[in-house]
Coordinates of C-alpha atoms and ligand atoms in Angstrom, one line a residue:
X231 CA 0.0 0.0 0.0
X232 CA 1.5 3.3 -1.0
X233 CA 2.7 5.8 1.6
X234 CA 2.3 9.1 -0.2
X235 CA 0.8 11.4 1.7
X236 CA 0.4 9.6 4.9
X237 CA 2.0 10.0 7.8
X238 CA 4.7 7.4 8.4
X239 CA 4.9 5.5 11.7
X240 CA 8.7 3.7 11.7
X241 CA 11.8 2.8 13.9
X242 CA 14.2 5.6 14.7
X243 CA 16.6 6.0 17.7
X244 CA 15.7 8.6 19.5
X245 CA 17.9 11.0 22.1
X246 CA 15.7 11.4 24.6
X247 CA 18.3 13.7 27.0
X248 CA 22.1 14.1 26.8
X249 CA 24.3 11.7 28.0
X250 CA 21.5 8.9 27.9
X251 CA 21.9 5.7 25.7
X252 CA 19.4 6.5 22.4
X253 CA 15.6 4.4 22.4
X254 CA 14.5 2.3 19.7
X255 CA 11.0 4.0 19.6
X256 CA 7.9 4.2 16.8
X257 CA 7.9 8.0 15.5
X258 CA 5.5 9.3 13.0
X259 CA 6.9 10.8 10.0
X260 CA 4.7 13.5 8.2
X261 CA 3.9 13.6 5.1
X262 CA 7.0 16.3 3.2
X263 CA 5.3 19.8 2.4
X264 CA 6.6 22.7 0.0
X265 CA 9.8 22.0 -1.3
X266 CA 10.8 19.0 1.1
X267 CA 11.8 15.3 0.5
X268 CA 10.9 12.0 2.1
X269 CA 13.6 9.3 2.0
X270 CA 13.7 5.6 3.3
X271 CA 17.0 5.8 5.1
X272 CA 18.7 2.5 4.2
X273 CA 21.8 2.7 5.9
X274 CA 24.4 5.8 7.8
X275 CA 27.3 6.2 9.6
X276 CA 28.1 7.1 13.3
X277 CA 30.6 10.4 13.1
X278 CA 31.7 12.2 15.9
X279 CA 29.4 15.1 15.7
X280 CA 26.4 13.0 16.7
X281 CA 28.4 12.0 19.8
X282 CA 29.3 15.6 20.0
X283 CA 25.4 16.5 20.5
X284 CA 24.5 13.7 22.8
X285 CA 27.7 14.4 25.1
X286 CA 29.6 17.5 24.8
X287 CA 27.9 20.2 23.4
X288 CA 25.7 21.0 26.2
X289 CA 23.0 22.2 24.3
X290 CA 20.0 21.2 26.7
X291 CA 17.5 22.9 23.8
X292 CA 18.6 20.3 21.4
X293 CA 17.0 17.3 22.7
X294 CA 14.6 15.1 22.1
X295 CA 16.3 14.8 19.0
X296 CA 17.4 12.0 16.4
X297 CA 20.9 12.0 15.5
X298 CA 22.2 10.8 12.9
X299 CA 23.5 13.3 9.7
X300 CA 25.8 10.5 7.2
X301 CA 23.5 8.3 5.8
X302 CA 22.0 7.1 2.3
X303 CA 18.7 6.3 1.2
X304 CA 15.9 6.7 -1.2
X305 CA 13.1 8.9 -2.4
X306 CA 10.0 7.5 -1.2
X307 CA 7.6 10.7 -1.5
X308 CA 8.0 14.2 -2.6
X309 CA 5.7 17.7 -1.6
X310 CA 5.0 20.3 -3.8
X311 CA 7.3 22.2 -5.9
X312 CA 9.5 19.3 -5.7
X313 CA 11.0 18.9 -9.3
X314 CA 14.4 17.7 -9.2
X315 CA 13.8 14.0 -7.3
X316 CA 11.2 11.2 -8.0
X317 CA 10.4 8.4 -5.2
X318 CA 13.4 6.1 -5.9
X319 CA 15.9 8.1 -6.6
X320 CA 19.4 7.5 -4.6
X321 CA 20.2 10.1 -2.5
X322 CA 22.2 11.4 0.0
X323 CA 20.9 14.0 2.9
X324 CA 23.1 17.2 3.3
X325 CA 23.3 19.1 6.3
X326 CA 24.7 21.8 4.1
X327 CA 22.5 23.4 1.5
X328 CA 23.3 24.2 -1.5
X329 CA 20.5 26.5 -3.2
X330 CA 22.5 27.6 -5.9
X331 CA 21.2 31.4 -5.8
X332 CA 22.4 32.9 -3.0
X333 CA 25.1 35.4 -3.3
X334 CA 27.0 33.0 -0.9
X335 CA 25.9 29.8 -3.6
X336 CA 27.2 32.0 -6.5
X337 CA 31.0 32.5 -5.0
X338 CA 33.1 29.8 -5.7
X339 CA 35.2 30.8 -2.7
X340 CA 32.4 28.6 -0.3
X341 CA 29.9 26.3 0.3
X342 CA 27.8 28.5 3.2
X343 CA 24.8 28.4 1.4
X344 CA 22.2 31.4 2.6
X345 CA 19.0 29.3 2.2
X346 CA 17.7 26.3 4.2
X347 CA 17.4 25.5 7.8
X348 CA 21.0 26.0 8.5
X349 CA 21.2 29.6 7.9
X350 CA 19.9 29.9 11.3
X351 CA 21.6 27.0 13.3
X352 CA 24.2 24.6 12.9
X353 CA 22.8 21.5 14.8
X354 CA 19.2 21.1 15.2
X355 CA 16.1 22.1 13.2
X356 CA 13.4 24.0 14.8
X357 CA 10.3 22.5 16.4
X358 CA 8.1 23.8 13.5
X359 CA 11.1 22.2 11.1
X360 CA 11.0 19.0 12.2
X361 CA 8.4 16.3 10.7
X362 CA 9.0 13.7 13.4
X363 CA 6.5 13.1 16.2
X364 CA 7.0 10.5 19.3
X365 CA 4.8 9.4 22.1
X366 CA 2.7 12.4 21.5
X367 CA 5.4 15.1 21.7
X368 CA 8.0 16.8 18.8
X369 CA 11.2 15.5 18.1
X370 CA 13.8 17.4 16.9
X371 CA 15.7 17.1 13.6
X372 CA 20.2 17.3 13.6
X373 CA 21.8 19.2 11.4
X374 CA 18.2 19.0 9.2
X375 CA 18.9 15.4 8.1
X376 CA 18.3 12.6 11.5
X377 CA 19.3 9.4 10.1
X378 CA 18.8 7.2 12.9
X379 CA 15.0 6.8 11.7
X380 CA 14.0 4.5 8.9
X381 CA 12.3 7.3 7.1
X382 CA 13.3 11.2 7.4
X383 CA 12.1 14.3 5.8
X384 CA 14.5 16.8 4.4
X385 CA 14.5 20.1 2.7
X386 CA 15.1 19.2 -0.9
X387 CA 18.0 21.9 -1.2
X388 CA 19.5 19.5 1.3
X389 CA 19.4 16.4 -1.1
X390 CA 22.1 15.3 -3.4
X391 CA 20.7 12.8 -6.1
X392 CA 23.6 10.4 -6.7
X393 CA 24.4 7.4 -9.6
X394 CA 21.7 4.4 -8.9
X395 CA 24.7 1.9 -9.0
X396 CA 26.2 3.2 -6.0
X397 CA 25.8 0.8 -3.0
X398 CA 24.4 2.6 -0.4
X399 CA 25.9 1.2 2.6
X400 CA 29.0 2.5 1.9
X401 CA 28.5 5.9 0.5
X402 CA 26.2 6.8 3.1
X403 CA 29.9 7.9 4.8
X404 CA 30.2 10.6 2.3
X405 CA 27.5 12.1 3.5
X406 CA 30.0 13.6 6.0
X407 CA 33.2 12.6 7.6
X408 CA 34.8 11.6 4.1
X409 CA 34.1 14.7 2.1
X410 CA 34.8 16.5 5.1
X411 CA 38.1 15.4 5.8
X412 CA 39.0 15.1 2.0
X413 CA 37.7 17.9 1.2
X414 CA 40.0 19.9 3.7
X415 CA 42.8 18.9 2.2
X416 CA 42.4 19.4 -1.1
X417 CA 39.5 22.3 -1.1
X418 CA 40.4 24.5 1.9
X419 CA 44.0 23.7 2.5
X420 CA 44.4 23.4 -1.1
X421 CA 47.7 20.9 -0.6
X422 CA 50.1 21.4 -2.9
X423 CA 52.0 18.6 -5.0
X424 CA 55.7 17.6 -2.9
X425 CA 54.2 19.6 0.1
X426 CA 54.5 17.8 3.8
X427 CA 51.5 17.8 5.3
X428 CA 50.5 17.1 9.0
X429 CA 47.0 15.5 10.1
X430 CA 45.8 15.6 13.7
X431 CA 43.7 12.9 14.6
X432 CA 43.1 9.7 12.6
X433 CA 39.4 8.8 12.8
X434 CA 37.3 8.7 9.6
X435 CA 37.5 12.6 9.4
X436 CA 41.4 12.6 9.6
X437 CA 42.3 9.5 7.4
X438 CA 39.9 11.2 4.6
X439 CA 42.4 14.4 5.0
X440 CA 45.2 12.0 5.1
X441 CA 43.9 10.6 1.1
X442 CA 43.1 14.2 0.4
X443 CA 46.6 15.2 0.9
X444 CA 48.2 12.2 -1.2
X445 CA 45.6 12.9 -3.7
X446 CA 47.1 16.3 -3.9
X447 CA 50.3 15.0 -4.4
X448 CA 51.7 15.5 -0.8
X449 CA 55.3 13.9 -0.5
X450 CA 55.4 13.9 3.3
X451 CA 52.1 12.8 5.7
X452 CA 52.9 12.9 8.7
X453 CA 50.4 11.5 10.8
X454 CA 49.1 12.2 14.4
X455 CA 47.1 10.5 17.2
X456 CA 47.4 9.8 21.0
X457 CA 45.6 6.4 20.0
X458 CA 48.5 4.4 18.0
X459 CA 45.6 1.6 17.0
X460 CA 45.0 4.2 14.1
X461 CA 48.1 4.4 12.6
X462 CA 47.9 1.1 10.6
X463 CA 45.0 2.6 8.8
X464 CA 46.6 5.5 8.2
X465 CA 49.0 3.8 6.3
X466 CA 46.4 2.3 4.2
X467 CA 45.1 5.9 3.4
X468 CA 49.1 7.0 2.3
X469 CA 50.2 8.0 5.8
X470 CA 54.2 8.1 5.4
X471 CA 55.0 8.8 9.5
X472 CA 53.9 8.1 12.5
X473 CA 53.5 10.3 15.7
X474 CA 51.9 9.6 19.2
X475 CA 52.2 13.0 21.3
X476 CA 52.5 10.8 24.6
X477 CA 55.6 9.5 23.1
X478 CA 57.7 12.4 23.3
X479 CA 58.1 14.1 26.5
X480 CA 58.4 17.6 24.5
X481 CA 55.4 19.5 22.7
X482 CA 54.4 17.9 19.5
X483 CA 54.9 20.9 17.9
X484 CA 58.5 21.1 18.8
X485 CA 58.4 17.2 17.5
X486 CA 56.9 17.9 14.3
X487 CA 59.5 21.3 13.5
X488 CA 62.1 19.1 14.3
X489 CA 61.2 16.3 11.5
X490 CA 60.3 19.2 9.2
X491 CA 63.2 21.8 9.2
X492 CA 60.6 24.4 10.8
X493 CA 57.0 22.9 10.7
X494 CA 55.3 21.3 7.6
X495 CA 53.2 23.3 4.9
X496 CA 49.9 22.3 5.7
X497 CA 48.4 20.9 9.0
X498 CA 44.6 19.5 9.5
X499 CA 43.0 19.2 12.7
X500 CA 40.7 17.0 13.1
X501 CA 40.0 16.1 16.8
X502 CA 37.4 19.1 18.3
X503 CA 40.0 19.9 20.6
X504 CA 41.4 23.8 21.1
X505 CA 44.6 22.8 22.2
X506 CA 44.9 20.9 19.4
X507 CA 44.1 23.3 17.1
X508 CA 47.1 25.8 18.6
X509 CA 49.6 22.7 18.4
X510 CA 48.5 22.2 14.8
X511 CA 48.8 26.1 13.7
X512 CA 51.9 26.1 16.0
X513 CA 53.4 23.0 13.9
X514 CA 53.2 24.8 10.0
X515 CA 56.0 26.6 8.9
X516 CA 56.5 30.5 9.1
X517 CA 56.2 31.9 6.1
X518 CA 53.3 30.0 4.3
X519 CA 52.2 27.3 6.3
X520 CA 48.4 27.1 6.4
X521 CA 46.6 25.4 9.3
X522 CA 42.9 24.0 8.9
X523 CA 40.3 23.7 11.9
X524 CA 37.8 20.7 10.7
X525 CA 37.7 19.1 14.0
X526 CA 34.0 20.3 15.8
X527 CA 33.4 22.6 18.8
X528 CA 31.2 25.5 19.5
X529 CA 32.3 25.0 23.5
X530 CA 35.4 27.0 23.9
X531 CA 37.7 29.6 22.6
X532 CA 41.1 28.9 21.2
X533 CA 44.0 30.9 22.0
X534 CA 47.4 31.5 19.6
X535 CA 50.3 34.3 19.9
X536 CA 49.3 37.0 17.4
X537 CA 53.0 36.4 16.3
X538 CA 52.0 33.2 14.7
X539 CA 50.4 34.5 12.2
X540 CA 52.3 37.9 11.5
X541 CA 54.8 35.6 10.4
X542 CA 53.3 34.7 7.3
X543 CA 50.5 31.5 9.0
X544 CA 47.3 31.4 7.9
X545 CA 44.4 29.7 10.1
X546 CA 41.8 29.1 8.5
X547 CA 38.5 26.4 8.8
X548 CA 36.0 24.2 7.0
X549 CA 32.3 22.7 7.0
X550 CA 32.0 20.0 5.4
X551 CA 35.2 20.1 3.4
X552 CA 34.9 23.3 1.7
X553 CA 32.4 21.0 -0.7
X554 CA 29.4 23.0 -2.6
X555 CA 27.0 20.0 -1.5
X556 CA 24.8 19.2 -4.3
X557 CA 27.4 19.6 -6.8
X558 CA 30.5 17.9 -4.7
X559 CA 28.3 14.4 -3.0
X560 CA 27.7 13.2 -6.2
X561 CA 31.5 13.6 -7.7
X562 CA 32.7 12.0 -4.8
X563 CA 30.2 9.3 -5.1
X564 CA 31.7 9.1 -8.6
X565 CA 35.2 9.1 -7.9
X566 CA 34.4 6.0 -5.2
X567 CA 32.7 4.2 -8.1
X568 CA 35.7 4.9 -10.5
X569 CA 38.4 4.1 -7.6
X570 CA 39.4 7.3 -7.8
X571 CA 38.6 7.6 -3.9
X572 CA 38.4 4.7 -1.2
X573 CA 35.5 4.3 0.8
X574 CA 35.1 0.7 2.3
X575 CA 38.3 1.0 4.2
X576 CA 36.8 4.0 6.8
X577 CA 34.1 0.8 7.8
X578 CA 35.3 -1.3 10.8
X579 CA 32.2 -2.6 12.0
X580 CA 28.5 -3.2 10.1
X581 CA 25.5 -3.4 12.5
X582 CA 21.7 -2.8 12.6
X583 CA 20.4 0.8 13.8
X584 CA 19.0 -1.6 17.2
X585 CA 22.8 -1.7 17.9
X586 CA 23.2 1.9 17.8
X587 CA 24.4 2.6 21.4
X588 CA 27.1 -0.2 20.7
X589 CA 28.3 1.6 18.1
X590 CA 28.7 5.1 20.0
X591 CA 30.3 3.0 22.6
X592 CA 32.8 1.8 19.9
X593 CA 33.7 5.3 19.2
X594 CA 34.3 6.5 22.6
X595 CA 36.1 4.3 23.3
X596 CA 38.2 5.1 19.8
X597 CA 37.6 0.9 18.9
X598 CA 36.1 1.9 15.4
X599 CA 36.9 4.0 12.3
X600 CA 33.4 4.3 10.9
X601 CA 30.0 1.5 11.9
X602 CA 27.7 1.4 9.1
X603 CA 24.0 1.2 10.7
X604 CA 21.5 -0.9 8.4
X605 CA 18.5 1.2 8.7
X606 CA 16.0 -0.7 6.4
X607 CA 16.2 -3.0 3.5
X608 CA 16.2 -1.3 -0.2
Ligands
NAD959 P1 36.8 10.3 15.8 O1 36.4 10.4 17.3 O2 36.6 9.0 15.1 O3 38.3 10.7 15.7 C1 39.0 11.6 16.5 C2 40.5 11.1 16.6 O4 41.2 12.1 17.3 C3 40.6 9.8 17.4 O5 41.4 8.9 16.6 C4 41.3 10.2 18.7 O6 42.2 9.2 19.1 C5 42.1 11.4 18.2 N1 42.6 12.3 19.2 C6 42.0 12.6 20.4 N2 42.7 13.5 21.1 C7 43.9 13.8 20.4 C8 45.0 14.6 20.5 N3 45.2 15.3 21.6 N4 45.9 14.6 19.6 C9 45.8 13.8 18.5 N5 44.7 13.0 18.2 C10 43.8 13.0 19.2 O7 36.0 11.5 15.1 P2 35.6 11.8 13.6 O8 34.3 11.3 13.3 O9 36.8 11.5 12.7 O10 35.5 13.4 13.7 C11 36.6 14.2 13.9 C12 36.2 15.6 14.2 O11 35.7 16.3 13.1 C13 35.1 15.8 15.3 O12 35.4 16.9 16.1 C14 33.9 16.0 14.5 O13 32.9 16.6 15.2 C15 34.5 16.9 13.4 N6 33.7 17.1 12.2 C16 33.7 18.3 11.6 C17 33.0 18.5 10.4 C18 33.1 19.8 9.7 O14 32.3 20.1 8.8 N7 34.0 20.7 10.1 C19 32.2 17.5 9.9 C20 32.3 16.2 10.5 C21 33.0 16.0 11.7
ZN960 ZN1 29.7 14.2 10.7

């Protein structure tokens, strides 16, 4: 029996409160209006900024919520004015939009799209955003896509339509932590060919910068994380050393000027961590190094000696990898299929969304790169 224009009662995982394990619970799905998508979520991934929500962020407002913001799936209904996508379409939900009018959507120098949800916030959709009901009360939407649900509704600027060959369970990680770190390297960095490079933190966000900056030709990776377990992996991703801050008894940024005559050219952080972000700046060369901020906080400020970038530094950021969304997901989905870009090598672990709170266990506890969540069948 078709589902068009009925509400939708399905399986999502739902943050009830922060620091609580998620609830398998049945939500109600409405019906998409003006300009918005359904999609059957078939599978996602588990990044850090979900965990960042339910743990860190301390944003009391945000809950109930489901998380859940790198995942794949497939048209089931569309509203009205909804031209671009058909129900069955692949897709892939965006927490970036990309409306392709805006005055920030017509620079090429970002992907900060003016329309959409996320001109307002960068986490959660508003009550009167959000299509998801449970136990009587509103649940809130993250970062305008909530994969942890068998069926979500998203805006359809937020909805990149991607090649029907690809396999869903494993480009569902380009919906975030693979672009993003890729993308860092190669869009916002803008690594240059024989340059030595330096990435901080080696989950799926890092080891994607760490392909970005071989991609880009980097000779020299150099490759950091307090948790040595990562660096195997980062060998896989072209990783050519190896450095564990508890190892040395001075600064890593002393470390890392010491292997580099000076400090390397380019330096990605991808951890969420202030300090680390000074140490990475701290570690690029005077002159011209450039340091990126990927990894996620909006808890504290960061702190660096003006001197550091008088000297000829530049710190800069980036969302989602510098990546125009619409246009960039599917080229990346591409690339994957032509081998031009690795994707099956970020997944440790395959479970079912029941296991989600096993899988944010494995990531606290840094035991995974990425877990692919089976949502529903295709
Ligand atoms: P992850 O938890 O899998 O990886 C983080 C890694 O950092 C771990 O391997 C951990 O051992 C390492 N680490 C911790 N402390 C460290 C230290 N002091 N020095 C070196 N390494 C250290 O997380 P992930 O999913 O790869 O995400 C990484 C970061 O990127 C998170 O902050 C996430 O929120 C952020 N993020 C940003 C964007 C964006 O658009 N900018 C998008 C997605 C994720
Ligand atoms: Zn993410």
């Amino acid at each position: 029996m078709s589902t068009v224009g009925k509400v939708i009662k399905c399986k999502a995982a739902v943050a009830w409160a922060p620091n609580q394990p998620l609830v398998i619970e049945e939500i109600e799905v409405a019906p998409p209006q003006a300009n918005e998508v359904r999609i059957k979520i078939v599978a996602t991934g588990v990044c850090h900024t979900d965990l960042y929500h339910l743990f860190e962020g301390m944003n009391k407002k945000g809950f109930p919520v489901v998380l859940g913001h790198e995942g794949a799936g497939i048209v089931e209904s569309v509203g009205p004015g909804v031209t671009e996508f058909q129900p069955g379409d692949k897709v892939i939900p965006l927490f970036v939009a990309q409306c392709r009018e805006c005055r920030f959507c017509k620079s090429p120098k970002t992907n900060q799209c003016e329309k959409g949800w996320a001109n307002k916030d960068y986490d959660v959709m508003s009550d009167a955003e959000s299509r998801f009901t449970c136990r009587g009360q509103k649940v809130l939407q993250f970062m305008g896509t909530s994969t942890f649900s068998e069926y979500t509704v998203v805006e359809q600027l937020c909805v990149a339509k991607i090649d029907p060959a690809a396999p869903l369970d494993k480009v569902c990680l380009l919906g975030c932590g693979i672009c993003t770190g890729y993308g860092a390297a190669v869009n916002t960095a803008k690594v240059e060919e024989g340059s030595s490079c330096a990435v901080f933190g080696l989950g799926a966000v890092g080891l994607a910068a760490v392909m970005g900056c071989k991609a880009a030709g980097a000779k020299r990776i150099i490759a950091v994380d307090t948790n040595p377990e990562k660096f195997d992996k980062a060998k896989i991703f072209g990783a050519t050393d190896f450095v564990n801050p508890k190892d040395h008894s001075k600064p890593i940024t002393e470390v890392l000027r010491e292997m580099t005559n000076g400090g390397v050219d380019f330096s990605m952080e991808c951890v969420g961590n202030v300090e680390v972000m000074r140490s990475a700046l701290e570690s690029t060369i005077k002159g011209w190094g450039v340091s990126v901020v990927v990894g996620w906080t909006n808890m504290h400020d960061f702190s660096a000696r003006p001197i550091t970038l008088i000297s000829g530094r530049t710190w800069k950021g980036s969302f989602f990898g510098g990546f125009k969304s619409k246009d960039g997901v599917p080229l990346m989905v591409k690339a994957y299929l032509n081998n031009k870009v690795k994707v099956d090598e970020f997944i440790t672990h395959n479970m079912s969304l029941d296991q989600v709170n096993d899988a944010i266990e494995l990531m606290k506890h840094g035991k995974c790169i990425r877990t692919v969540l089976a949502v529903s069948s295709q």
